[in-house]
XYZ file of C-alpha atoms in Angstrom:
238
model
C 73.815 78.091 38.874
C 74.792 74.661 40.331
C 71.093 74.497 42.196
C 69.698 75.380 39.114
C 70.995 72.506 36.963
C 69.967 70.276 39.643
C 66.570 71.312 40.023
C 66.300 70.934 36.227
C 67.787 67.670 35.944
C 65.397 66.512 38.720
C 62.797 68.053 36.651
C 63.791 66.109 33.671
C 63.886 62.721 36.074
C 60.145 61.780 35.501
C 59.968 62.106 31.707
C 63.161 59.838 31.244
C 61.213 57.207 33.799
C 57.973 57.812 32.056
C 59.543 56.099 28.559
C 60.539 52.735 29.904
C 58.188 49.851 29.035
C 58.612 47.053 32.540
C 57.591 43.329 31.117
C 57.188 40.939 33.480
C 56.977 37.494 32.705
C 57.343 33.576 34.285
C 59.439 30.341 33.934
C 56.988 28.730 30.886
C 59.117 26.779 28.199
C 59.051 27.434 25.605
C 57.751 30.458 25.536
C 60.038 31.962 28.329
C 62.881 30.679 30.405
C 66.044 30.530 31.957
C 69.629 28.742 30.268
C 72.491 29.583 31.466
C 71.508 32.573 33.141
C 70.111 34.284 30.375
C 66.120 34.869 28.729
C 64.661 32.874 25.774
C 61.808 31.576 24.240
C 59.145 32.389 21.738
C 57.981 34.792 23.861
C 60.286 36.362 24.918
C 62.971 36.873 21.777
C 59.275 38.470 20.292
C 59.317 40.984 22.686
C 62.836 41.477 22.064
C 62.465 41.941 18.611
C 59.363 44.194 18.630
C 60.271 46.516 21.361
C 63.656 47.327 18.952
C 61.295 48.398 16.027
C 59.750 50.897 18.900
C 62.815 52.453 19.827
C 61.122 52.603 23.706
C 63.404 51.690 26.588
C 62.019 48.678 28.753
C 63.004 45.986 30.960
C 61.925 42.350 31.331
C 61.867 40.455 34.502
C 61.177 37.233 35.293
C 59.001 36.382 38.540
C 56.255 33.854 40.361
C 53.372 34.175 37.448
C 50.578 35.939 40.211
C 53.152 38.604 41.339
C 54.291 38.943 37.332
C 50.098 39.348 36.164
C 49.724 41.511 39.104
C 51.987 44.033 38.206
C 50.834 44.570 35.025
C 47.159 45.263 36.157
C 48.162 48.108 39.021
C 51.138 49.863 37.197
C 50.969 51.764 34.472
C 54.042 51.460 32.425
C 53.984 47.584 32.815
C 53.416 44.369 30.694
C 53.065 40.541 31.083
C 53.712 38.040 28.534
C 53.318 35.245 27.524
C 49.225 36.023 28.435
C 46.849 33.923 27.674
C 44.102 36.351 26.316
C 40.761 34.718 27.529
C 37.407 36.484 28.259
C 37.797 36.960 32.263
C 41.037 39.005 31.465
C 39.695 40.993 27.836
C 38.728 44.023 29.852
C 41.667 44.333 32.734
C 44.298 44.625 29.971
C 45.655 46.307 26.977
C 46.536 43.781 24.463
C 49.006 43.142 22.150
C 48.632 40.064 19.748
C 49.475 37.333 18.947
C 52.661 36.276 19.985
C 51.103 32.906 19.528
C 48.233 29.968 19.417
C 48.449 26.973 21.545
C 45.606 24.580 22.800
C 45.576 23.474 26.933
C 45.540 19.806 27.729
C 44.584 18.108 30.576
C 47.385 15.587 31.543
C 47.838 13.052 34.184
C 50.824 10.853 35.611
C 51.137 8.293 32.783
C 50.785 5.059 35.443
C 47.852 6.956 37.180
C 45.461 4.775 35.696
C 42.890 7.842 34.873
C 40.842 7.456 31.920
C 38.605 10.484 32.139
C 38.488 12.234 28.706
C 36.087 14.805 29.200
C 35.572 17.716 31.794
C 32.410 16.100 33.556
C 34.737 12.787 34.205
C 37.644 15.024 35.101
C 35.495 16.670 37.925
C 36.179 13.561 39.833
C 39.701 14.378 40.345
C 42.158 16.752 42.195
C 43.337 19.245 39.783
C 46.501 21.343 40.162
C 47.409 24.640 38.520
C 49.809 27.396 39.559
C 47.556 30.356 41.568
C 46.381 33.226 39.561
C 46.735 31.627 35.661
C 44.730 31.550 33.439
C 43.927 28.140 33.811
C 42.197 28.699 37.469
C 40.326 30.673 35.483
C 39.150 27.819 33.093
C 39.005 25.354 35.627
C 37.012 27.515 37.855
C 34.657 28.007 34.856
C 34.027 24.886 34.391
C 32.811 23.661 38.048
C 35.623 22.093 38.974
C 35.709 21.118 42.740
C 38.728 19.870 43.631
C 41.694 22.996 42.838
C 44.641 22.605 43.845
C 47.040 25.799 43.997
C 50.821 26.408 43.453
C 53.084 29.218 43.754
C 54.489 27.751 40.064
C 54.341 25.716 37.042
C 57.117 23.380 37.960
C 55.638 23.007 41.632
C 52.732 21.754 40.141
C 54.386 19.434 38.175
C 55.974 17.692 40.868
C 52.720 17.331 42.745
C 51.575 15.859 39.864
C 54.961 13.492 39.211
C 54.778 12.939 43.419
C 51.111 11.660 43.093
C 50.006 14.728 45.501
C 47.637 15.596 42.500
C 46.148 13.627 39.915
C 46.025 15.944 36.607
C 46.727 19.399 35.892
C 46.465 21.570 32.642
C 49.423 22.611 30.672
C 50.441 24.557 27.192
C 50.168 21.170 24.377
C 53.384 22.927 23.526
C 54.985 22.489 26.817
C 53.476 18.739 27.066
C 55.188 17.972 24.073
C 58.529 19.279 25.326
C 58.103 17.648 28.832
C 56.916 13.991 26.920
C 60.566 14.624 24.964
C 62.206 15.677 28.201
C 61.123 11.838 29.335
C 58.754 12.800 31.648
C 55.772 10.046 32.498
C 52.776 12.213 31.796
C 50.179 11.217 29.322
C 47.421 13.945 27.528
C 43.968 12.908 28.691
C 41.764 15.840 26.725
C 41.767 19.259 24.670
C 40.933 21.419 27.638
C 40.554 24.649 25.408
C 42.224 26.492 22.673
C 43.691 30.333 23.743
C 45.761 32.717 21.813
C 49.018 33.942 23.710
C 49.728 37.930 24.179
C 51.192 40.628 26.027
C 48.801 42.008 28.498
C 49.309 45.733 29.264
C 48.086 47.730 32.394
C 44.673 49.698 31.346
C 46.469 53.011 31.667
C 49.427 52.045 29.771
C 50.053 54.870 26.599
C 48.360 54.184 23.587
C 50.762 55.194 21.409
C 53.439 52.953 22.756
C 50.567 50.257 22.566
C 50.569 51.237 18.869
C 53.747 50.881 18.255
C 54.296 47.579 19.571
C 51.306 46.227 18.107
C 52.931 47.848 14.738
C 56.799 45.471 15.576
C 54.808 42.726 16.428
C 52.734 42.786 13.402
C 56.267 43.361 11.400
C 57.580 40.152 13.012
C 54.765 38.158 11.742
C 54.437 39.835 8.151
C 58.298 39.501 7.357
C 58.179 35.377 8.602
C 59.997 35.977 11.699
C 57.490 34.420 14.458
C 57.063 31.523 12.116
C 61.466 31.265 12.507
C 60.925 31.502 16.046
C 58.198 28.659 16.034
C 60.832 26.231 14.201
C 63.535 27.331 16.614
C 61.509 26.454 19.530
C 59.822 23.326 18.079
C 56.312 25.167 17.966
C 55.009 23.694 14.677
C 51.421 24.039 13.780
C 49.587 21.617 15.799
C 47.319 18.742 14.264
C-alpha cells in the first residue's frame, strides 16, 4: 500500500510542475528592480497583479537580460518581461500586451561634446548596449558599425560615464530617472518608439496565455496600470 501511494504521488509530480508559470526578468528601472532586497517596478507589480486574477502558480526571477530572454525562447512554461515587442522577436514569442509604451533615446556623456542627432551622424560613433536586447537588434538594423557589448544595462552605463563608449540607447523613461538621479548624460535623438510586453516561449499553453492576457487587460480597464505609471513617474511622454 505504501509503494502504491508513492508511485501515485510521483505520478501526480508532473501535473503539479506543469501549472507553474517561471518569469524571468532583468535589473531595468523602472520597470523592474531591486530595493532592499525585494522586486518592483511597473513591470513587475503588473505581473504581480495579473498572474493573481489567473489563479496559476509562477515564479519570477531576476537574471543577466540574454540568459533571462533565453529562457523564455527554449522552455516551455517560461516568460520574460519587461520585452520590448519589435518585429525580429514577433514570431519567437507568445505575447502578452501591453504592460507599457516607451520611446528609446540615444544618449551620450553630457561633456562628450557629440552633436550627432540623427542615425547616419551617430554611425560615426562607438555604441554600447547590453548583449542580446532588443536594442542590438535596432542598432544592428540600422548599419551601425561600431557595437559595443555588455553583460548589463548598468555595465554599459559605466562605459559610457568612463568614456570607454561614446553613446548608448536607453528606455526615455529610464533617461529621465538617471538625469534625476544626477547623472551627466544628455538625450541626443528619438531612436524608436516600442511597446513593452511579456514574451512567452512558443509552446507555452494557450489558455494560460488567455488568461493573463484577460488580468492584464483587467489592470488596464479598471485604471490600475495608469496608478502604476504615477507611482513610478511614467507619465505620458510629450
Amino acid at each position: 500500500m505504501k509503494r502504491l501511494a508513492l508511485l501515485l504521488l510521483l505520478g501526480t509530480a508532473p501535473a503539479a510542475e506543469a501549472e507553474t508559470v517561471h518569469f524571468t526578468t532583468e535589473n531595468y528601472p523602472p520597470y523592474n528592480f531591486r530595493e532592499n532586497g525585494e522586486y518592483r517596478g511597473l513591470g513587475y507589480e503588473q505581473v504581480v497583479a495579473l498572474m493573481k486574477e489567473t489563479g496559476v502558480d509562477y515564479t519570477i526571477e531576476m537574471m543577466p537580460w540574454a540568459r533571462a530572454i533565453a529562457l523564455a525562447e527554449s522552455e516551455p512554461l517560461y516568460c520574460v518581461f519587461t520585452t520590448a515587442h519589435i518585429a525580429e522577436r514577433n514570431s519567437r514569442f507568445k505575447w502578452v500586451e501591453p504592460l507599457a509604451i516607451d520611446r528609446n533615446v540615444m544618449v551620450s556623456r553630457a561633456d562628450a561634446g557629440i552633436k550627432a542627432v540623427t542615425i547616419a551622424e551617430a554611425r560615426e560613433y562607438v555604441v554600447g548596449t547590453q548583449r542580446n536586447d532588443y536594442t542590438q537588434q535596432l542598432l544592428e538594423r540600422n548599419g551601425f558599425p561600431k557595437i559595443d557589448l555588455a553583460t548589463d544595462l548598468d555595465l554599459t552605463l559605466k562605459k559610457l560615464l568612463s568614456g570607454r563608449i561614446d553613446m548608448m540607447p536607453i528606455s526615455e523613461r529610464y533617461y529621465l530617472q538617471l538625469r534625476e538621479e544626477g547623472h551627466p548624460i544628455e538625450k541626443r535623438f528619438v531612436l524608436t518608439e516600442q511597446k513593452f510586453s511579456i514574451a512567452c516561449n512558443l509552446n507555452f499553453p494557450e489558455d494560460i496565455i488567455r488568461k493573463m492576457q484577460t488580468g492584464l487587460d483587467k489592470l488596464i480597464a479598471d485604471g490600475t496600470q495608469n496608478a502604476l505609471l504615477t507611482k513610478y513617474g511614467m507619465q505620458v511622454l510629450n
